[in-house]
PDB file of C-alpha atoms in Angstrom:
ATOM      1  CA  MET T   1       0.896 -87.442  51.186  1.00  0.00           C
ATOM      2  CA  GLY T   2      -0.222 -87.894  55.015  1.00  0.00           C
ATOM      3  CA  LEU T   3      -2.097 -84.917  55.098  1.00  0.00           C
ATOM      4  CA  ARG T   4      -4.378 -85.926  58.074  1.00  0.00           C
ATOM      5  CA  HIS T   5      -1.298 -86.985  60.467  1.00  0.00           C
ATOM      6  CA  ALA T   6       0.367 -83.789  59.180  1.00  0.00           C
ATOM      7  CA  LEU T   7      -2.369 -81.507  60.096  1.00  0.00           C
ATOM      8  CA  THR T   8      -2.708 -83.321  63.620  1.00  0.00           C
ATOM      9  CA  VAL T   9       1.145 -82.753  64.002  1.00  0.00           C
ATOM     10  CA  LEU T  10       0.755 -79.177  63.038  1.00  0.00           C
ATOM     11  CA  ALA T  11      -1.730 -78.236  65.974  1.00  0.00           C
ATOM     12  CA  GLU T  12       0.387 -80.512  68.165  1.00  0.00           C
ATOM     13  CA  GLN T  13       3.765 -78.902  67.314  1.00  0.00           C
ATOM     14  CA  TRP T  14       2.315 -75.152  66.712  1.00  0.00           C
ATOM     15  CA  ASP T  15       4.348 -73.410  69.052  1.00  0.00           C
ATOM     16  CA  ASP T  16       7.720 -74.913  67.351  1.00  0.00           C
ATOM     17  CA  ILE T  17       6.739 -74.255  63.759  1.00  0.00           C
ATOM     18  CA  ARG T  18       5.279 -70.751  64.601  1.00  0.00           C
ATOM     19  CA  ASP T  19       8.924 -69.876  66.151  1.00  0.00           C
ATOM     20  CA  ARG T  20      10.635 -71.124  62.689  1.00  0.00           C
ATOM     21  CA  LEU T  21       8.417 -68.926  60.545  1.00  0.00           C
ATOM     22  CA  SER T  22       8.175 -65.016  59.653  1.00  0.00           C
ATOM     23  CA  ALA T  23       5.218 -62.868  60.836  1.00  0.00           C
ATOM     24  CA  GLU T  24       4.013 -62.882  57.079  1.00  0.00           C
ATOM     25  CA  ASP T  25       4.185 -66.659  56.921  1.00  0.00           C
ATOM     26  CA  VAL T  26       2.496 -67.354  60.355  1.00  0.00           C
ATOM     27  CA  ALA T  27      -0.374 -65.249  59.169  1.00  0.00           C
ATOM     28  CA  GLU T  28      -0.768 -66.861  55.962  1.00  0.00           C
ATOM     29  CA  VAL T  29      -0.736 -70.452  57.554  1.00  0.00           C
ATOM     30  CA  ARG T  30      -3.315 -68.940  60.022  1.00  0.00           C
ATOM     31  CA  ALA T  31      -5.692 -67.705  57.092  1.00  0.00           C
ATOM     32  CA  LEU T  32      -5.462 -70.812  55.596  1.00  0.00           C
ATOM     33  CA  VAL T  33      -6.191 -72.809  58.728  1.00  0.00           C
ATOM     34  CA  GLU T  34      -9.262 -70.467  59.064  1.00  0.00           C
ATOM     35  CA  GLU T  35     -10.179 -71.076  55.574  1.00  0.00           C
ATOM     36  CA  PHE T  36      -9.865 -75.001  56.202  1.00  0.00           C
ATOM     37  CA  ALA T  37     -11.880 -74.827  59.164  1.00  0.00           C
ATOM     38  CA  ARG T  38     -14.802 -73.159  57.437  1.00  0.00           C
ATOM     39  CA  GLU T  39     -14.988 -75.545  54.427  1.00  0.00           C
ATOM     40  CA  GLY T  40     -17.653 -78.036  54.473  1.00  0.00           C
ATOM     41  CA  ASP T  41     -16.548 -79.999  51.211  1.00  0.00           C
ATOM     42  CA  ARG T  42     -13.910 -82.870  51.768  1.00  0.00           C
ATOM     43  CA  ALA T  43     -12.257 -82.035  48.312  1.00  0.00           C
ATOM     44  CA  ALA T  44     -12.147 -78.544  48.955  1.00  0.00           C
ATOM     45  CA  SER T  45     -10.773 -78.677  52.527  1.00  0.00           C
ATOM     46  CA  GLU T  46      -8.190 -81.298  51.106  1.00  0.00           C
ATOM     47  CA  GLU T  47      -6.913 -78.806  48.539  1.00  0.00           C
ATOM     48  CA  ILE T  48      -6.801 -75.956  51.320  1.00  0.00           C
ATOM     49  CA  ALA T  49      -4.743 -78.636  53.188  1.00  0.00           C
ATOM     50  CA  GLU T  50      -2.386 -79.307  50.318  1.00  0.00           C
ATOM     51  CA  GLU T  51      -1.820 -75.529  50.230  1.00  0.00           C
ATOM     52  CA  ILE T  52      -0.818 -75.474  53.756  1.00  0.00           C
ATOM     53  CA  ALA T  53       1.464 -78.382  53.016  1.00  0.00           C
ATOM     54  CA  ASP T  54       3.155 -76.561  50.257  1.00  0.00           C
ATOM     55  CA  LEU T  55       3.636 -73.459  52.273  1.00  0.00           C
ATOM     56  CA  LEU T  56       5.295 -75.432  55.127  1.00  0.00           C
ATOM     57  CA  ARG T  57       7.334 -77.743  52.936  1.00  0.00           C
ATOM     58  CA  ASP T  58       9.596 -74.789  51.747  1.00  0.00           C
ATOM     59  CA  LEU T  59       9.836 -73.299  55.372  1.00  0.00           C
ATOM     60  CA  LEU T  60      10.707 -76.221  57.782  1.00  0.00           C
ATOM     61  CA  PRO T  61      13.904 -78.307  57.762  1.00  0.00           C
ATOM     62  CA  GLY T  62      13.427 -81.795  55.945  1.00  0.00           C
ATOM     63  CA  ASP T  63      13.330 -83.814  59.352  1.00  0.00           C
ATOM     64  CA  HIS T  64      10.569 -81.946  61.152  1.00  0.00           C
ATOM     65  CA  PRO T  65       8.090 -84.153  62.240  1.00  0.00           C
ATOM     66  CA  PHE T  66       5.561 -82.090  60.138  1.00  0.00           C
ATOM     67  CA  LEU T  67       7.309 -83.043  56.842  1.00  0.00           C
ATOM     68  CA  ALA T  68       7.992 -86.615  58.052  1.00  0.00           C
ATOM     69  CA  ALA T  69       4.181 -87.059  58.639  1.00  0.00           C
ATOM     70  CA  LEU T  70       3.652 -85.499  55.386  1.00  0.00           C
ATOM     71  CA  ARG T  71       5.590 -88.136  53.651  1.00  0.00           C
ATOM     72  CA  GLY T  72       3.626 -90.860  55.368  1.00  0.00           C
ATOM     73  CA  ARG T  73       0.922 -92.797  53.501  1.00  0.00           C
ATOM     74  CA  GLU T  74      -2.738 -91.214  53.134  1.00  0.00           C
ATOM     75  CA  GLU T  75      -5.241 -93.463  54.182  1.00  0.00           C
ATOM     76  CA  ARG T  76      -7.911 -93.716  51.548  1.00  0.00           C
ATOM     77  CA  LEU T  77     -11.752 -93.612  52.072  1.00  0.00           C
ATOM     78  CA  ALA T  78     -13.239 -96.840  53.161  1.00  0.00           C
ATOM     79  CA  PRO T  79     -15.247 -98.498  50.611  1.00  0.00           C
ATOM     80  CA  ASP T  80     -18.310 -99.244  52.576  1.00  0.00           C
ATOM     81  CA  ARG T  81     -20.487 -96.295  53.527  1.00  0.00           C
ATOM     82  CA  ALA T  82     -20.468 -96.461  57.307  1.00  0.00           C
ATOM     83  CA  ARG T  83     -16.639 -96.469  57.463  1.00  0.00           C
ATOM     84  CA  ARG T  84     -16.604 -93.647  54.810  1.00  0.00           C
ATOM     85  CA  ALA T  85     -18.791 -91.671  56.944  1.00  0.00           C
ATOM     86  CA  ALA T  86     -16.410 -92.241  60.053  1.00  0.00           C
ATOM     87  CA  ASP T  87     -13.401 -91.210  57.874  1.00  0.00           C
ATOM     88  CA  LEU T  88     -15.044 -88.214  56.759  1.00  0.00           C
ATOM     89  CA  ALA T  89     -16.192 -87.256  60.112  1.00  0.00           C
ATOM     90  CA  ALA T  90     -12.596 -87.824  61.479  1.00  0.00           C
ATOM     91  CA  TRP T  91     -11.176 -85.358  58.748  1.00  0.00           C
ATOM     92  CA  PHE T  92     -13.590 -82.822  59.721  1.00  0.00           C
ATOM     93  CA  ARG T  93     -12.752 -83.079  63.355  1.00  0.00           C
ATOM     94  CA  LEU T  94      -9.144 -81.989  62.460  1.00  0.00           C
ATOM     95  CA  ALA T  95     -10.751 -78.321  62.114  1.00  0.00           C
ATOM     96  CA  GLU T  96     -11.392 -77.529  65.716  1.00  0.00           C
ATOM     97  CA  PRO T  97      -8.070 -78.447  67.314  1.00  0.00           C
ATOM     98  CA  LEU T  98      -6.346 -76.671  64.499  1.00  0.00           C
ATOM     99  CA  ARG T  99      -8.222 -73.527  64.691  1.00  0.00           C
ATOM    100  CA  ALA T 100      -7.878 -73.450  68.492  1.00  0.00           C
ATOM    101  CA  ARG T 101      -4.107 -74.007  68.463  1.00  0.00           C
ATOM    102  CA  LEU T 102      -3.332 -71.849  65.349  1.00  0.00           C
ATOM    103  CA  VAL T 103      -5.942 -68.980  64.973  1.00  0.00           C
ATOM    104  CA  GLY T 104      -7.114 -68.757  68.907  1.00  0.00           C
ATOM    105  CA  ALA T 105      -3.635 -69.562  70.333  1.00  0.00           C
ATOM    106  CA  ASP T 106      -2.448 -65.978  70.736  1.00  0.00           C
ATOM    107  CA  PRO T 107      -4.242 -62.987  71.871  1.00  0.00           C
ATOM    108  CA  PRO T 108      -4.152 -59.981  69.865  1.00  0.00           C
ATOM    109  CA  PRO T 109      -1.208 -57.633  70.497  1.00  0.00           C
ATOM    110  CA  THR T 110      -1.763 -54.912  72.992  1.00  0.00           C
ATOM    111  CA  ALA T 111      -1.365 -51.154  72.052  1.00  0.00           C
ATOM    112  CA  ASP T 112       2.115 -51.354  74.174  1.00  0.00           C
ATOM    113  CA  GLU T 113       3.063 -54.500  72.432  1.00  0.00           C
ATOM    114  CA  VAL T 114       2.517 -52.813  68.865  1.00  0.00           C
ATOM    115  CA  GLU T 115       4.363 -49.818  70.097  1.00  0.00           C
ATOM    116  CA  ARG T 116       7.222 -51.821  71.404  1.00  0.00           C
ATOM    117  CA  ALA T 117       7.605 -53.856  68.201  1.00  0.00           C
ATOM    118  CA  ALA T 118       7.463 -50.522  66.002  1.00  0.00           C
ATOM    119  CA  ALA T 119      10.177 -49.068  68.336  1.00  0.00           C
ATOM    120  CA  GLU T 120      12.651 -52.100  68.015  1.00  0.00           C
ATOM    121  CA  ARG T 121      12.204 -52.024  64.356  1.00  0.00           C
ATOM    122  CA  LEU T 122      13.049 -48.253  63.914  1.00  0.00           C
ATOM    123  CA  LEU T 123      16.044 -48.494  66.323  1.00  0.00           C
ATOM    124  CA  ALA T 124      17.453 -51.335  64.173  1.00  0.00           C
ATOM    125  CA  VAL T 125      17.904 -49.274  61.169  1.00  0.00           C
ATOM    126  CA  PRO T 126      21.293 -47.736  60.220  1.00  0.00           C
ATOM    127  CA  ALA T 127      22.123 -44.648  62.189  1.00  0.00           C
ATOM    128  CA  LEU T 128      24.923 -42.512  63.621  1.00  0.00           C
ATOM    129  CA  GLY T 129      26.008 -41.933  67.001  1.00  0.00           C
ATOM    130  CA  ALA T 130      26.454 -38.420  68.705  1.00  0.00           C
ATOM    131  CA  ASP T 131      30.353 -38.577  68.097  1.00  0.00           C
ATOM    132  CA  GLU T 132      29.872 -39.345  64.313  1.00  0.00           C
ATOM    133  CA  LEU T 133      27.302 -36.720  64.043  1.00  0.00           C
ATOM    134  CA  ARG T 134      29.709 -34.094  65.338  1.00  0.00           C
ATOM    135  CA  ALA T 135      32.378 -35.385  63.264  1.00  0.00           C
ATOM    136  CA  GLY T 136      30.075 -34.819  60.005  1.00  0.00           C
ATOM    137  CA  GLY T 137      29.590 -31.129  61.463  1.00  0.00           C
ATOM    138  CA  GLN T 138      26.015 -31.589  62.884  1.00  0.00           C
ATOM    139  CA  ASP T 139      24.864 -30.507  66.420  1.00  0.00           C
ATOM    140  CA  PRO T 140      23.221 -33.615  68.467  1.00  0.00           C
ATOM    141  CA  GLY T 141      20.857 -31.037  70.020  1.00  0.00           C
ATOM    142  CA  ASP T 142      19.483 -29.982  66.459  1.00  0.00           C
ATOM    143  CA  PRO T 143      15.551 -30.243  67.040  1.00  0.00           C
ATOM    144  CA  ASP T 144      15.230 -30.660  63.134  1.00  0.00           C
ATOM    145  CA  LEU T 145      16.769 -33.982  63.242  1.00  0.00           C
ATOM    146  CA  ILE T 146      15.241 -37.227  64.273  1.00  0.00           C
ATOM    147  CA  ARG T 147      16.855 -38.608  67.566  1.00  0.00           C
ATOM    148  CA  LEU T 148      15.866 -42.019  68.669  1.00  0.00           C
ATOM    149  CA  ASP T 149      16.270 -42.962  72.252  1.00  0.00           C
ATOM    150  CA  ALA T 150      16.646 -46.527  73.090  1.00  0.00           C
ATOM    151  CA  ALA T 151      15.536 -48.259  76.647  1.00  0.00           C
ATOM    152  CA  ASP T 152      19.027 -48.788  77.284  1.00  0.00           C
ATOM    153  CA  GLY T 153      20.045 -45.182  77.227  1.00  0.00           C
ATOM    154  CA  SER T 154      21.692 -45.170  73.861  1.00  0.00           C
ATOM    155  CA  VAL T 155      20.776 -42.532  71.523  1.00  0.00           C
ATOM    156  CA  ARG T 156      20.941 -42.582  67.603  1.00  0.00           C
ATOM    157  CA  TRP T 157      20.242 -40.553  64.470  1.00  0.00           C
ATOM    158  CA  PRO T 158      18.840 -42.326  61.456  1.00  0.00           C
ATOM    159  CA  ASP T 159      21.304 -41.912  58.699  1.00  0.00           C
ATOM    160  CA  PHE T 160      19.114 -41.598  55.880  1.00  0.00           C
ATOM    161  CA  GLN T 161      18.799 -38.079  57.137  1.00  0.00           C
ATOM    162  CA  PHE T 162      22.300 -37.478  56.190  1.00  0.00           C
ATOM    163  CA  ALA T 163      23.993 -36.865  52.585  1.00  0.00           C
ATOM    164  CA  PRO T 164      27.187 -38.627  52.154  1.00  0.00           C
ATOM    165  CA  ASP T 165      29.238 -35.451  52.956  1.00  0.00           C
ATOM    166  CA  GLY T 166      27.438 -35.405  56.197  1.00  0.00           C
ATOM    167  CA  SER T 167      25.120 -32.252  55.381  1.00  0.00           C
ATOM    168  CA  VAL T 168      21.511 -32.498  56.201  1.00  0.00           C
ATOM    169  CA  PRO T 169      19.431 -32.065  52.778  1.00  0.00           C
ATOM    170  CA  PRO T 170      17.028 -28.874  53.453  1.00  0.00           C
ATOM    171  CA  VAL T 171      14.128 -31.191  52.498  1.00  0.00           C
ATOM    172  CA  VAL T 172      14.706 -33.408  55.393  1.00  0.00           C
ATOM    173  CA  ARG T 173      14.792 -30.613  58.042  1.00  0.00           C
ATOM    174  CA  THR T 174      11.404 -29.205  56.429  1.00  0.00           C
ATOM    175  CA  VAL T 175       9.746 -32.467  56.617  1.00  0.00           C
ATOM    176  CA  ASN T 176      11.024 -33.226  60.079  1.00  0.00           C
ATOM    177  CA  ARG T 177       9.553 -29.955  61.240  1.00  0.00           C
ATOM    178  CA  ILE T 178       6.278 -30.826  59.425  1.00  0.00           C
ATOM    179  CA  LEU T 179       6.389 -34.281  61.163  1.00  0.00           C
ATOM    180  CA  ASP T 180       7.203 -32.511  64.525  1.00  0.00           C
ATOM    181  CA  ALA T 181      10.317 -34.899  64.688  1.00  0.00           C
ATOM    182  CA  SER T 182      11.311 -33.235  68.135  1.00  0.00           C
ATOM    183  CA  GLY T 183       8.235 -33.929  69.706  1.00  0.00           C
ATOM    184  CA  ASP T 184       7.446 -37.332  68.054  1.00  0.00           C
ATOM    185  CA  PRO T 185      10.888 -38.660  66.716  1.00  0.00           C
ATOM    186  CA  PHE T 186       9.642 -42.146  66.345  1.00  0.00           C
ATOM    187  CA  GLY T 187       6.403 -41.119  64.369  1.00  0.00           C
ATOM    188  CA  ALA T 188       8.494 -39.150  62.122  1.00  0.00           C
ATOM    189  CA  ALA T 189      11.070 -41.988  61.513  1.00  0.00           C
ATOM    190  CA  ASP T 190       8.302 -44.450  61.001  1.00  0.00           C
ATOM    191  CA  TRP T 191       6.771 -41.921  58.369  1.00  0.00           C
ATOM    192  CA  TRP T 192      10.263 -41.759  56.378  1.00  0.00           C
ATOM    193  CA  LEU T 193      10.850 -45.357  56.648  1.00  0.00           C
ATOM    194  CA  GLY T 194       7.502 -46.992  55.994  1.00  0.00           C
ATOM    195  CA  ALA T 195       5.742 -47.557  52.821  1.00  0.00           C
ATOM    196  CA  ASN T 196       3.752 -44.492  51.886  1.00  0.00           C
ATOM    197  CA  GLY T 197       0.761 -44.785  49.640  1.00  0.00           C
ATOM    198  CA  TRP T 198       0.674 -41.145  48.625  1.00  0.00           C
ATOM    199  CA  LEU T 199       4.076 -41.452  47.181  1.00  0.00           C
ATOM    200  CA  GLY T 200       4.065 -44.977  46.142  1.00  0.00           C
ATOM    201  CA  ALA T 201       7.414 -45.655  47.674  1.00  0.00           C
ATOM    202  CA  VAL T 202       9.390 -45.577  50.906  1.00  0.00           C
ATOM    203  CA  PRO T 203      10.240 -41.624  51.453  1.00  0.00           C
ATOM    204  CA  ALA T 204      13.426 -42.073  52.926  1.00  0.00           C
ATOM    205  CA  ARG T 205      14.560 -43.723  49.445  1.00  0.00           C
ATOM    206  CA  LEU T 206      13.083 -40.848  47.584  1.00  0.00           C
ATOM    207  CA  ILE T 207      15.361 -37.874  49.082  1.00  0.00           C
ATOM    208  CA  GLY T 208      17.248 -36.551  46.256  1.00  0.00           C
ATOM    209  CA  SER T 209      15.528 -38.505  43.291  1.00  0.00           C
ATOM    210  CA  VAL T 210      11.945 -36.721  43.159  1.00  0.00           C
ATOM    211  CA  PRO T 211      11.393 -32.836  43.714  1.00  0.00           C
ATOM    212  CA  ASP T 212      11.426 -31.793  47.309  1.00  0.00           C
ATOM    213  CA  GLU T 213       7.935 -30.446  46.928  1.00  0.00           C
ATOM    214  CA  ARG T 214       6.690 -33.874  46.515  1.00  0.00           C
ATOM    215  CA  LEU T 215       8.019 -35.293  49.713  1.00  0.00           C
ATOM    216  CA  ILE T 216       6.684 -31.869  51.449  1.00  0.00           C
ATOM    217  CA  ALA T 217       3.576 -32.309  50.177  1.00  0.00           C
ATOM    218  CA  ALA T 218       3.094 -35.969  51.248  1.00  0.00           C
ATOM    219  CA  ALA T 219       4.524 -34.982  54.556  1.00  0.00           C
ATOM    220  CA  ARG T 220       1.823 -32.278  55.069  1.00  0.00           C
ATOM    221  CA  ALA T 221      -0.869 -34.425  53.778  1.00  0.00           C
ATOM    222  CA  GLU T 222       0.281 -36.914  56.757  1.00  0.00           C
ATOM    223  CA  ALA T 223       0.350 -34.189  59.197  1.00  0.00           C
ATOM    224  CA  GLU T 224      -3.220 -33.001  58.516  1.00  0.00           C
ATOM    225  CA  VAL T 225      -4.466 -36.404  59.094  1.00  0.00           C
TER     226      VAL T 225
END
């Protein structure tokens, strides 16, 4: 494989490659590049480069320049000592542009950016509108329900709060009060919809399948933090 050329292409085309990956894949590639940049042994660093190649091979389209470079012939180390030293130096010089482009390319997200991303995620979950809420016999002004207001003025109520018949399970009301759903609706929604270490699962998925007291205890533990 043409690892050296492929890594050069990775640095040159990182913006395009990054846009094709999930946040988790971007983090994995960056972690491997950081490891590659720290490694001082040619064989070990080549193994890391192959890990990067294996990861991206499954994520990029077959005609992408990175994969085209990867399919190229890898130049072997030169037989004489002077040229071999030059080849090794060229290999390790790949580390800095890779680190600069992939690891240092983006500043860490600001608190506002993190908050906006979390809000967008929560606003994208299945939800009911005010008319659907009323049709199910519920009051849109009920303070015990999580109500999410979007920037465009639309309002939605995440549908995990409602039973199939439109009613609200008592445990949902109790937990929402504990989590101050009327004062911090996004925080309450995030608790319900995020993985919970105390419960070992996403709380919203446990409604009706575990004793109500477990969900209430977990919510109280969160409120006390």
